[in-house]
PDB file of C-alpha atoms and ligand atoms in Angstrom:
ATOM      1  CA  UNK A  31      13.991 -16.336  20.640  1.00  0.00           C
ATOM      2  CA  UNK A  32      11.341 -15.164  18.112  1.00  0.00           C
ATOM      3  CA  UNK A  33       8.340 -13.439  18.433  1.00  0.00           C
ATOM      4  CA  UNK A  34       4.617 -13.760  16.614  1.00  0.00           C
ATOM      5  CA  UNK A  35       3.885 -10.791  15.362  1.00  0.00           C
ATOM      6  CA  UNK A  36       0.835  -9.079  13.573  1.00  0.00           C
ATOM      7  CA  UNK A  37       0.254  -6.213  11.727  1.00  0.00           C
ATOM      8  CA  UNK A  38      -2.891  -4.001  12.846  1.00  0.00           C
ATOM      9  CA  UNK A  39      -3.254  -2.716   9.527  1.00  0.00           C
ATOM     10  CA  UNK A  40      -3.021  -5.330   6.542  1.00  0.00           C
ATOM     11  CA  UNK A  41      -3.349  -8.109   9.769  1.00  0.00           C
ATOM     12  CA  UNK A  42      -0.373 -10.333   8.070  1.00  0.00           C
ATOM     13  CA  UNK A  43       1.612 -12.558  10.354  1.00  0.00           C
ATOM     14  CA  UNK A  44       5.764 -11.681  10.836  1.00  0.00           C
ATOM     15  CA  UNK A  45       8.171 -14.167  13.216  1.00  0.00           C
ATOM     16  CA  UNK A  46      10.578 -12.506  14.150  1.00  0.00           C
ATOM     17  CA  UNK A  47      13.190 -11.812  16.939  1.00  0.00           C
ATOM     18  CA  UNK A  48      11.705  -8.092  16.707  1.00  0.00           C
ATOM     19  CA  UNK A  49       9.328  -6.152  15.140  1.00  0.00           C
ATOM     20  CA  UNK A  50       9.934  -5.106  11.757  1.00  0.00           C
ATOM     21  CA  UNK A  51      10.638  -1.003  11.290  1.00  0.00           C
ATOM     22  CA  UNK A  52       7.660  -0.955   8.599  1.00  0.00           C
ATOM     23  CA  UNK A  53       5.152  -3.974   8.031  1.00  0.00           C
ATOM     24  CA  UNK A  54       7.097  -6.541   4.984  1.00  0.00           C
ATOM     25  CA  UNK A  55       3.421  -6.743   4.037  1.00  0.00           C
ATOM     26  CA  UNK A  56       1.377  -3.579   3.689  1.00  0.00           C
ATOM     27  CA  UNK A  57       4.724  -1.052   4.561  1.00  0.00           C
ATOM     28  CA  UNK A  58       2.526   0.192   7.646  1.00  0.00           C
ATOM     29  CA  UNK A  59       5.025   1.953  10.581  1.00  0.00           C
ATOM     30  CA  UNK A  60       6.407  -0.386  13.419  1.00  0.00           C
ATOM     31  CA  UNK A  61       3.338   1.409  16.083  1.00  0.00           C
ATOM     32  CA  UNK A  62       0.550  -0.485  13.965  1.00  0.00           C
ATOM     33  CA  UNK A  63       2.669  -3.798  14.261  1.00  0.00           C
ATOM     34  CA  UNK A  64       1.417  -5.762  17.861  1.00  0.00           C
ATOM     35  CA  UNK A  65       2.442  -9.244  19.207  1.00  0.00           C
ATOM     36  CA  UNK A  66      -0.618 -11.405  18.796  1.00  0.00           C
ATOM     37  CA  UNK A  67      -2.484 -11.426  22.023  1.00  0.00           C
ATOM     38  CA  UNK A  68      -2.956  -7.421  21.619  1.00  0.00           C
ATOM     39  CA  UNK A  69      -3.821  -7.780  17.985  1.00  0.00           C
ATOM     40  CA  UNK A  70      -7.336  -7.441  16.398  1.00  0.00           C
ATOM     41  CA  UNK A  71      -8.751  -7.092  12.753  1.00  0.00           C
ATOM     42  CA  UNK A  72      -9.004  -3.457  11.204  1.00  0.00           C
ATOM     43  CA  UNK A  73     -12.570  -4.463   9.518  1.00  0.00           C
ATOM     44  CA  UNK A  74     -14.932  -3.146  11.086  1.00  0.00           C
ATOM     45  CA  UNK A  75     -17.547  -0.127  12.125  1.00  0.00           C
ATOM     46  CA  UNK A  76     -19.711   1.656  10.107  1.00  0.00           C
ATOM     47  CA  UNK A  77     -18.628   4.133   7.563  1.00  0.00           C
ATOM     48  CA  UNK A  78     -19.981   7.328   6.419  1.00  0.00           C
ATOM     49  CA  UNK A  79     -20.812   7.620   2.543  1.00  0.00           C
ATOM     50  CA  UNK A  80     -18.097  10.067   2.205  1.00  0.00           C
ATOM     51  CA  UNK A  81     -15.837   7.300   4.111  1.00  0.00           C
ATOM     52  CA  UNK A  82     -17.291   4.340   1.181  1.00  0.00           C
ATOM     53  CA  UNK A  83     -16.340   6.773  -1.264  1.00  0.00           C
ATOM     54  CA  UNK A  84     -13.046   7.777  -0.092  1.00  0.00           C
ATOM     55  CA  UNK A  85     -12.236   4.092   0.052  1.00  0.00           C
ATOM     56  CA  UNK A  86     -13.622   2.960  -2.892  1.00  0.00           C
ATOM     57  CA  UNK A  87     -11.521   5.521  -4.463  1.00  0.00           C
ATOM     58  CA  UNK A  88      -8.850   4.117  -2.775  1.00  0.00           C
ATOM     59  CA  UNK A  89      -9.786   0.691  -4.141  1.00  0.00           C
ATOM     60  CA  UNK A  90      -9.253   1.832  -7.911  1.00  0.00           C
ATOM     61  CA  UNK A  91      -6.091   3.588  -6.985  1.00  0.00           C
ATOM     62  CA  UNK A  92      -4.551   0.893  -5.209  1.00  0.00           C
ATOM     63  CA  UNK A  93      -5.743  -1.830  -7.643  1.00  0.00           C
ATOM     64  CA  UNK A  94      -4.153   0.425 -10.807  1.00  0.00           C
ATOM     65  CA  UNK A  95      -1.008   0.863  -8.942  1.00  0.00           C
ATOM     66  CA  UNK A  96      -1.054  -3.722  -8.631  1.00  0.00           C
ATOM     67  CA  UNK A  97      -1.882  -4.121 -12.165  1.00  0.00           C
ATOM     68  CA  UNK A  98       0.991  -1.412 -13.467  1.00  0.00           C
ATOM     69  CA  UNK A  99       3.894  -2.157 -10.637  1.00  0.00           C
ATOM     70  CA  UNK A 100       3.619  -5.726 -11.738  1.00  0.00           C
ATOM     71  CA  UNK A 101       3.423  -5.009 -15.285  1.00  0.00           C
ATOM     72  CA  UNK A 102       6.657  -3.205 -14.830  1.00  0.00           C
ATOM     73  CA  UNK A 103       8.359  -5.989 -12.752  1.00  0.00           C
ATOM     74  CA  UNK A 104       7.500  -8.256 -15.460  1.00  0.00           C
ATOM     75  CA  UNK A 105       8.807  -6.115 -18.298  1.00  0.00           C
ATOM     76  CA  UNK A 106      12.563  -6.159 -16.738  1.00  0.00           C
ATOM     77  CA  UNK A 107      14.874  -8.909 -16.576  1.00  0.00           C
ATOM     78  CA  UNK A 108      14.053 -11.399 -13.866  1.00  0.00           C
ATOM     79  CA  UNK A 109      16.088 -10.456 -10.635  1.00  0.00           C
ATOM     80  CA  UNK A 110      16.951  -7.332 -11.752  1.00  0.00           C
ATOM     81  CA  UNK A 111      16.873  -4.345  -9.281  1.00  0.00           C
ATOM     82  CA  UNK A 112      13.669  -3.009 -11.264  1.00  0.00           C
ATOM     83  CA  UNK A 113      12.088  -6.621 -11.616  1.00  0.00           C
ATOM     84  CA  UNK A 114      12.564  -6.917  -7.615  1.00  0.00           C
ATOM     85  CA  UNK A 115      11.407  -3.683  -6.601  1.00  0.00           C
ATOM     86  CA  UNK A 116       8.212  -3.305  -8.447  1.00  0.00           C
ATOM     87  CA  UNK A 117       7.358  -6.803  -7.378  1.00  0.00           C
ATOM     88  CA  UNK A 118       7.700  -5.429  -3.319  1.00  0.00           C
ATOM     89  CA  UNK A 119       5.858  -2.729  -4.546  1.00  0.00           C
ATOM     90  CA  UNK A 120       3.254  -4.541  -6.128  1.00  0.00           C
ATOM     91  CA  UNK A 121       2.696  -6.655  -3.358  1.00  0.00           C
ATOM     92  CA  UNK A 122       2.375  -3.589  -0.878  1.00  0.00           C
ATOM     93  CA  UNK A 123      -0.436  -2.153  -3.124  1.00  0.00           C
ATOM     94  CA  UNK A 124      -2.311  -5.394  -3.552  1.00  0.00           C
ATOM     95  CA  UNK A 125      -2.570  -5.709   0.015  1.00  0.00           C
ATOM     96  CA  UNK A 126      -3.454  -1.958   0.281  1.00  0.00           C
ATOM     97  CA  UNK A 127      -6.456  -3.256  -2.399  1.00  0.00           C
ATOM     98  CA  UNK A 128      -7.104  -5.734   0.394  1.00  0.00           C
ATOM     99  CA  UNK A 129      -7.418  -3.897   2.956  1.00  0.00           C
ATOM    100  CA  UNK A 130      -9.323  -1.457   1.276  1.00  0.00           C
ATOM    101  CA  UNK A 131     -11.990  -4.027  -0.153  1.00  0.00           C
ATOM    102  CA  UNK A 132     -12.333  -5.323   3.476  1.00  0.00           C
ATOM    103  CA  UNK A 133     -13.234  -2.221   5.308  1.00  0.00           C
ATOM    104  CA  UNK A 134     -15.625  -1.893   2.535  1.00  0.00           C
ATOM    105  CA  UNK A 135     -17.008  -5.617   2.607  1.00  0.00           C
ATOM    106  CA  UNK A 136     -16.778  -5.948  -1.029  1.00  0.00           C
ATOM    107  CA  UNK A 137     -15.149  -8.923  -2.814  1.00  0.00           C
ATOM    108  CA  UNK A 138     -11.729  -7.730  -4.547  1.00  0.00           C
ATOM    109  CA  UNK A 139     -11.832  -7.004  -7.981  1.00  0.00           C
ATOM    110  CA  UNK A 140      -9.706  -7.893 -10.556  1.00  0.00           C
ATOM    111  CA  UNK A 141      -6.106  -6.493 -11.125  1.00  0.00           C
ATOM    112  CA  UNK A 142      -6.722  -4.435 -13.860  1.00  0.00           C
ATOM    113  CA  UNK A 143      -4.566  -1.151 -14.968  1.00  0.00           C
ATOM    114  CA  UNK A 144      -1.918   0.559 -16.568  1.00  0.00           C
ATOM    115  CA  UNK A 145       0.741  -1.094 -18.642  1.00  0.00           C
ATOM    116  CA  UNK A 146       4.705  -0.635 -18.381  1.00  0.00           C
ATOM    117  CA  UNK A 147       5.602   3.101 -20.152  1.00  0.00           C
ATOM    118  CA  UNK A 148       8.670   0.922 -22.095  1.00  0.00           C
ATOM    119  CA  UNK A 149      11.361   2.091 -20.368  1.00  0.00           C
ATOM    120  CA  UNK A 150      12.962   2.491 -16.781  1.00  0.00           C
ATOM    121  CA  UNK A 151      13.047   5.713 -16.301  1.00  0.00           C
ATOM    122  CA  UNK A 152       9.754   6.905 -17.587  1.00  0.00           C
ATOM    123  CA  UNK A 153       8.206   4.363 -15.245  1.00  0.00           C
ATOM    124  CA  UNK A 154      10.004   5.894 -12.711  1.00  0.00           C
ATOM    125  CA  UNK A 155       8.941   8.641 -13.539  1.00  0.00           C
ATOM    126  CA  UNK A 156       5.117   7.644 -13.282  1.00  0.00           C
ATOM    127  CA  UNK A 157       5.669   5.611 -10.402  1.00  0.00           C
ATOM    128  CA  UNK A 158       7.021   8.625  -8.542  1.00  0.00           C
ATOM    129  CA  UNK A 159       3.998  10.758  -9.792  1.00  0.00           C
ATOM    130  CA  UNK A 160       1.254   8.269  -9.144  1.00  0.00           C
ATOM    131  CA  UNK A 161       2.485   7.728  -5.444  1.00  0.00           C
ATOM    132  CA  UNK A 162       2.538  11.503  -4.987  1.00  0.00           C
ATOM    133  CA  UNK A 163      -0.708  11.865  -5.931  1.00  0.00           C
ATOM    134  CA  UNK A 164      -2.030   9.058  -3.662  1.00  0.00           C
ATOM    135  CA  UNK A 165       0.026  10.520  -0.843  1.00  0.00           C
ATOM    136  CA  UNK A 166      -1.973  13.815  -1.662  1.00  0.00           C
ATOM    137  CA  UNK A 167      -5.390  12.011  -1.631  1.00  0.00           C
ATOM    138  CA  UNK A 168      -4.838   9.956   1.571  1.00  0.00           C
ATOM    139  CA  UNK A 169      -4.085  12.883   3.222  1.00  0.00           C
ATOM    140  CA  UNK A 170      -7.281  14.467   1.974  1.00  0.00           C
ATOM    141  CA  UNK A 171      -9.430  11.559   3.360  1.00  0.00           C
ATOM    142  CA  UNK A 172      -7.405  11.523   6.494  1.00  0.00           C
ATOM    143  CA  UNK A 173      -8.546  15.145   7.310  1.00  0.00           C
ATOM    144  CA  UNK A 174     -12.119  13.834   6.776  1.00  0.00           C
ATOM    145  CA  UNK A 175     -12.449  10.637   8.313  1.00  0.00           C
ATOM    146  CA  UNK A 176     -14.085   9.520  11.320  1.00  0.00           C
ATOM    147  CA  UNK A 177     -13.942   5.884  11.658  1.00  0.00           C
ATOM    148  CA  UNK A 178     -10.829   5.189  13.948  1.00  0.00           C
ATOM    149  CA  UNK A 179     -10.054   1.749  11.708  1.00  0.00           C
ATOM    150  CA  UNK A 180     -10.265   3.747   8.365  1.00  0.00           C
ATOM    151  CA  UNK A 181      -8.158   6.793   9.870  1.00  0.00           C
ATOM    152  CA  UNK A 182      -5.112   4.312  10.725  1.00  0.00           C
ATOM    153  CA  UNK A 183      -5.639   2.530   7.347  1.00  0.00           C
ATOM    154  CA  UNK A 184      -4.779   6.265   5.525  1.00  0.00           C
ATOM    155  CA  UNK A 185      -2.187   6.765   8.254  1.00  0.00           C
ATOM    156  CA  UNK A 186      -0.338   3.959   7.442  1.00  0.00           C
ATOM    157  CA  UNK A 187      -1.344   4.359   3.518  1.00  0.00           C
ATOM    158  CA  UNK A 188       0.475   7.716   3.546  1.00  0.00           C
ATOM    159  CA  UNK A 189       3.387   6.317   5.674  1.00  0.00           C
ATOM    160  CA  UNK A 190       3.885   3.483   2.975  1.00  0.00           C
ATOM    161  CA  UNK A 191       3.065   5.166  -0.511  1.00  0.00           C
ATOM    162  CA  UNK A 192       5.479   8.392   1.148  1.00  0.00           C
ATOM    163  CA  UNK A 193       8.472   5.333   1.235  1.00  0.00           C
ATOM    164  CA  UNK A 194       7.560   4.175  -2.218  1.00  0.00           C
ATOM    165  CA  UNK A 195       7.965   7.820  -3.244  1.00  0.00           C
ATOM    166  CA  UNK A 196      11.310   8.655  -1.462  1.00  0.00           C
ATOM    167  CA  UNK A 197      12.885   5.106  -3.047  1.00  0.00           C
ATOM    168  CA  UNK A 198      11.935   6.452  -6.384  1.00  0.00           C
ATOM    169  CA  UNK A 199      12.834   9.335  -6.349  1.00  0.00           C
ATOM    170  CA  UNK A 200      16.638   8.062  -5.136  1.00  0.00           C
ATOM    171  CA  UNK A 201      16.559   6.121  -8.201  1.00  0.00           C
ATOM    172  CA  UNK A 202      15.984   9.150 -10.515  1.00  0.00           C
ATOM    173  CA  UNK A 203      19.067  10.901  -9.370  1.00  0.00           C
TER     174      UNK A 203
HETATM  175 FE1  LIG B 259       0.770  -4.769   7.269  1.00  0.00          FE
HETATM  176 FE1  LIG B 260      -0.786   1.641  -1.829  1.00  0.00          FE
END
């Protein structure tokens, strides 16, 4: 027997027999994920300037990390560990973007950013430091938001970005 499911976050669609331990879409924890009949869109409520510019800096972050995470997965061998990975991780941060652009109302903008460093390891290296740093900035506009859909967006940011980190930094040892 499987199950509609959506996720109260990114608002992607899973069937499965259960819910998934972290959204396949946007990496948000298993709370945020609902079957359909209790699930509703994140987008919308008014935001605070601070709020539109804690998200819009959350826009350029997110759309850097795309443009870079897929540059890397298309610098390594096709269906190679690093090839695979950075394209989940890609993924995951363009639909962070998404999100992001949608509690703003604003159209998405192009995936423009960093390029592959030329090797594994020293874009592991950046990987790992660029999702610390977002970790440390979501948690920053988490301790000053006050729209309830924006506060579970940087929740669930921080949840995801947090993973990202951890699986890097496993590969670095
Ligand atoms: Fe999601
Ligand atoms: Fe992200």
């Amino acid at each position: 027997m499987v199950d509609l499911f959506v996720c109260g976050i990114c608002g992607e669609p899973y069937i499965g027999g259960s819910k998934p331990d972290d959204c396949p879409f946007c990496g948000a924890p298993k709370k945020f994920i609902t079957g359909f009949e209790e699930f509703s869109t994140l987008w919308n409520g008014e935001l605070t300037a601070q709020e539109k510019r804690d998200l819009q800096e959350t826009v350029d972050l997110e759309v850097n990390a795309t443009a870079y995470y897929k540059d890397v997965s298309d610098s390594n061998e096709k269906y190679s560990k690093i090839n695979r990975l950075f394209k989940q991780f890609a993924r995951v941060e363009e639909e962070h973007a998404e999100v992001a652009c949608k509690l703003l109302g604003i159209e998405e903008p192009e995936m423009k950013g960093e390029k592959s460093k030329g090797s594994i390891e020293e874009d592991l290296k950046r990987t790992r430091e660029l999702e610390k740093e977002a970790v440390k900035k979501y948690k920053k506009f988490l301790g000053r938001v006050e729209n309830e859909n924006a506060r579970k967006f940087f929740e669930a940011l921080i949840h995801a970005e947090k993973g990202h980190h951890d699986h890097v930094d496993r590969e670095l040892k």
